[in-house]
């Protein structure tokens, strides 16, 4: 009985592993990547922030990707509300399958309303983010990215942004 069980187990295991395809992995045949990030913030004076940043890329080589990135952000509090849309090109270079350097140029359209002073303003601003970070594989060809980016075009007294340095957390599928 023991020999029959072991023989059956080996046969079933062999048949199971024979179903694995041998050839080019899916990630090698599909050069498109998809990803982005999502952010939510809460604070005092009924502050709420929701940000969505989708991106699509194309792998030029195994380590170099170029694409487009977008950003939509809604902020509101007791004193103001704003909506911000941005889009532009991006490039990522991956090395050691665990790290990346990144750059993206985004042009933003900002609609701002001050509720206290009944003031409205529409602005535009361009940001060039450069940075990098760490990637953790979370699936077959999916990664979570954690990094820091700096807006090299940031001007302290004239920018709509509160600072030039921003943390980034996102996901990418298709690497």
Short mmCIF file of C-alpha atoms in Angstrom, two decimals:
data_model
loop_
_atom_site.label_atom_id
_atom_site.label_comp_id
_atom_site.label_asym_id
_atom_site.label_seq_id
_atom_site.Cartn_x
_atom_site.Cartn_y
_atom_site.Cartn_z
CA UNK A 1 0.00 0.00 0.00
CA UNK A 2 2.84 2.37 0.88
CA UNK A 3 4.56 1.72 -2.49
CA UNK A 4 1.29 2.33 -4.35
CA UNK A 5 0.76 5.64 -2.51
CA UNK A 6 4.30 6.88 -3.22
CA UNK A 7 4.09 5.78 -6.88
CA UNK A 8 0.72 7.56 -7.27
CA UNK A 9 2.11 10.70 -5.62
CA UNK A 10 5.11 10.77 -7.97
CA UNK A 11 2.86 10.19 -10.99
CA UNK A 12 0.41 12.95 -9.98
CA UNK A 13 3.29 15.36 -9.25
CA UNK A 14 4.88 14.61 -12.61
CA UNK A 15 1.61 15.20 -14.44
CA UNK A 16 1.03 18.45 -12.55
CA UNK A 17 4.45 19.86 -13.39
CA UNK A 18 4.14 18.80 -17.03
CA UNK A 19 1.35 21.39 -17.37
CA UNK A 20 3.82 24.26 -16.84
CA UNK A 21 4.57 25.80 -20.22
CA UNK A 22 8.13 26.09 -21.35
CA UNK A 23 8.93 29.09 -23.48
CA UNK A 24 8.95 32.85 -23.23
CA UNK A 25 7.34 34.20 -20.06
CA UNK A 26 4.35 36.50 -20.46
CA UNK A 27 6.34 39.51 -19.25
CA UNK A 28 8.83 39.00 -22.10
CA UNK A 29 6.19 39.05 -24.85
CA UNK A 30 4.11 41.93 -23.49
CA UNK A 31 6.15 45.14 -23.27
CA UNK A 32 3.33 47.31 -21.87
CA UNK A 33 3.30 48.21 -18.18
CA UNK A 34 0.48 49.66 -16.10
CA UNK A 35 0.49 51.14 -12.65
CA UNK A 36 0.20 54.21 -10.53
CA UNK A 37 -0.61 55.30 -7.04
CA UNK A 38 -3.47 56.30 -4.81
CA UNK A 39 -3.31 58.68 -1.86
CA UNK A 40 -5.75 59.74 0.84
CA UNK A 41 -5.15 62.33 3.56
CA UNK A 42 -7.10 63.67 6.53
CA UNK A 43 -6.37 66.58 8.84
CA UNK A 44 -7.71 69.32 11.07
CA UNK A 45 -10.44 71.76 9.99
CA UNK A 46 -12.21 68.99 8.02
CA UNK A 47 -9.22 68.61 5.68
CA UNK A 48 -9.54 65.80 3.13
CA UNK A 49 -7.31 64.95 0.18
CA UNK A 50 -7.74 62.28 -2.50
CA UNK A 51 -5.14 61.73 -5.19
CA UNK A 52 -5.11 59.27 -8.10
CA UNK A 53 -2.02 58.94 -10.32
CA UNK A 54 -2.33 56.35 -13.13
CA UNK A 55 0.51 55.60 -15.53
CA UNK A 56 1.16 53.52 -18.62
CA UNK A 57 4.56 52.58 -19.93
CA UNK A 58 6.36 50.68 -22.63
CA UNK A 59 9.53 48.69 -21.94
CA UNK A 60 12.15 49.85 -24.46
CA UNK A 61 14.61 47.32 -22.99
CA UNK A 62 14.36 44.93 -20.04
CA UNK A 63 15.54 47.74 -17.74
CA UNK A 64 14.32 50.95 -19.43
CA UNK A 65 10.69 52.05 -19.59
CA UNK A 66 9.11 55.21 -21.06
CA UNK A 67 5.51 56.24 -20.72
CA UNK A 68 2.87 58.73 -19.68
CA UNK A 69 1.76 59.61 -16.17
CA UNK A 70 -1.30 61.48 -14.99
CA UNK A 71 -2.42 62.95 -11.70
CA UNK A 72 -5.76 64.08 -10.31
CA UNK A 73 -6.04 65.56 -6.83
CA UNK A 74 -9.00 66.88 -4.86
CA UNK A 75 -8.49 68.80 -1.60
CA UNK A 76 -11.04 70.37 0.66
CA UNK A 77 -11.22 71.85 4.15
CA UNK A 78 -13.34 74.34 6.06
CA UNK A 79 -11.36 77.18 4.45
CA UNK A 80 -10.58 76.14 0.85
CA UNK A 81 -10.99 73.59 -1.89
CA UNK A 82 -8.85 72.81 -4.91
CA UNK A 83 -8.72 70.49 -7.88
CA UNK A 84 -5.50 69.70 -9.70
CA UNK A 85 -4.95 67.81 -12.97
CA UNK A 86 -1.52 66.96 -14.31
CA UNK A 87 -0.03 64.86 -17.09
CA UNK A 88 3.25 64.30 -18.89
CA UNK A 89 5.99 61.89 -19.94
CA UNK A 90 7.93 59.64 -17.58
CA UNK A 91 10.98 57.41 -17.78
CA UNK A 92 12.12 54.67 -15.37
CA UNK A 93 15.34 52.70 -15.26
CA UNK A 94 15.32 49.47 -13.24
CA UNK A 95 18.45 47.77 -11.93
CA UNK A 96 19.06 44.63 -9.91
CA UNK A 97 15.26 43.99 -10.11
CA UNK A 98 15.00 45.74 -6.73
CA UNK A 99 15.81 49.42 -7.41
CA UNK A 100 14.78 52.14 -9.84
CA UNK A 101 15.61 55.70 -10.84
CA UNK A 102 12.83 57.78 -12.29
CA UNK A 103 12.03 61.09 -13.89
CA UNK A 104 8.76 62.63 -14.94
CA UNK A 105 7.73 65.99 -16.28
CA UNK A 106 4.17 67.00 -15.47
CA UNK A 107 2.20 70.08 -16.35
CA UNK A 108 -0.49 70.87 -13.77
CA UNK A 109 -3.76 72.77 -14.05
CA UNK A 110 -4.92 74.01 -10.63
CA UNK A 111 -8.33 75.39 -9.66
CA UNK A 112 -8.29 76.97 -6.17
CA UNK A 113 -11.14 78.46 -4.16
CA UNK A 114 -10.68 80.20 -0.80
CA UNK A 115 -13.99 79.83 1.07
CA UNK A 116 -13.17 82.38 3.78
CA UNK A 117 -12.27 85.30 1.48
CA UNK A 118 -14.47 84.21 -1.45
CA UNK A 119 -11.44 84.17 -3.75
CA UNK A 120 -11.01 81.94 -6.81
CA UNK A 121 -7.86 81.35 -8.85
CA UNK A 122 -6.81 79.20 -11.80
CA UNK A 123 -3.10 78.48 -12.22
CA UNK A 124 -0.72 76.30 -14.19
CA UNK A 125 2.62 74.96 -13.07
CA UNK A 126 5.20 72.57 -14.49
CA UNK A 127 7.11 70.13 -12.27
CA UNK A 128 10.13 67.99 -13.13
CA UNK A 129 10.39 65.16 -10.61
CA UNK A 130 13.66 63.22 -10.34
CA UNK A 131 14.27 60.43 -7.87
CA UNK A 132 14.38 56.75 -7.24
CA UNK A 133 13.67 54.04 -4.77
CA UNK A 134 13.18 50.40 -3.91
CA UNK A 135 10.89 47.82 -5.56
CA UNK A 136 9.38 44.79 -3.88
CA UNK A 137 7.95 42.02 -6.02
CA UNK A 138 4.36 41.21 -5.03
CA UNK A 139 3.42 38.90 -7.89
CA UNK A 140 4.75 37.20 -10.98
CA UNK A 141 5.43 40.45 -12.84
CA UNK A 142 4.01 42.98 -10.34
CA UNK A 143 5.95 45.27 -8.03
CA UNK A 144 5.32 47.78 -5.28
CA UNK A 145 7.58 50.84 -5.54
CA UNK A 146 8.65 53.02 -2.62
CA UNK A 147 10.83 56.05 -3.21
CA UNK A 148 11.54 59.76 -3.02
CA UNK A 149 11.14 62.33 -5.78
CA UNK A 150 12.28 65.95 -5.90
CA UNK A 151 10.76 68.67 -8.07
CA UNK A 152 13.86 70.42 -9.45
CA UNK A 153 11.65 73.27 -10.80
CA UNK A 154 10.21 74.03 -7.32
CA UNK A 155 10.38 77.71 -6.28
CA UNK A 156 9.58 78.29 -2.62
CA UNK A 157 7.77 81.63 -2.87
CA UNK A 158 5.91 81.15 -6.15
CA UNK A 159 4.97 77.46 -6.29
CA UNK A 160 1.52 76.11 -5.61
CA UNK A 161 3.20 73.08 -4.01
CA UNK A 162 4.16 73.13 -0.32
CA UNK A 163 7.60 71.60 -0.94
CA UNK A 164 9.86 70.10 -3.55
CA UNK A 165 10.51 66.71 -1.92
CA UNK A 166 7.75 64.13 -2.03
CA UNK A 167 7.58 60.48 -1.02
CA UNK A 168 6.17 58.12 -3.61
CA UNK A 169 4.41 54.80 -3.22
CA UNK A 170 2.98 53.03 -6.24
CA UNK A 171 2.47 49.80 -8.10
CA UNK A 172 3.52 48.60 -11.53
CA UNK A 173 2.38 45.52 -13.43
CA UNK A 174 4.15 44.14 -16.47
CA UNK A 175 7.83 44.31 -15.60
#
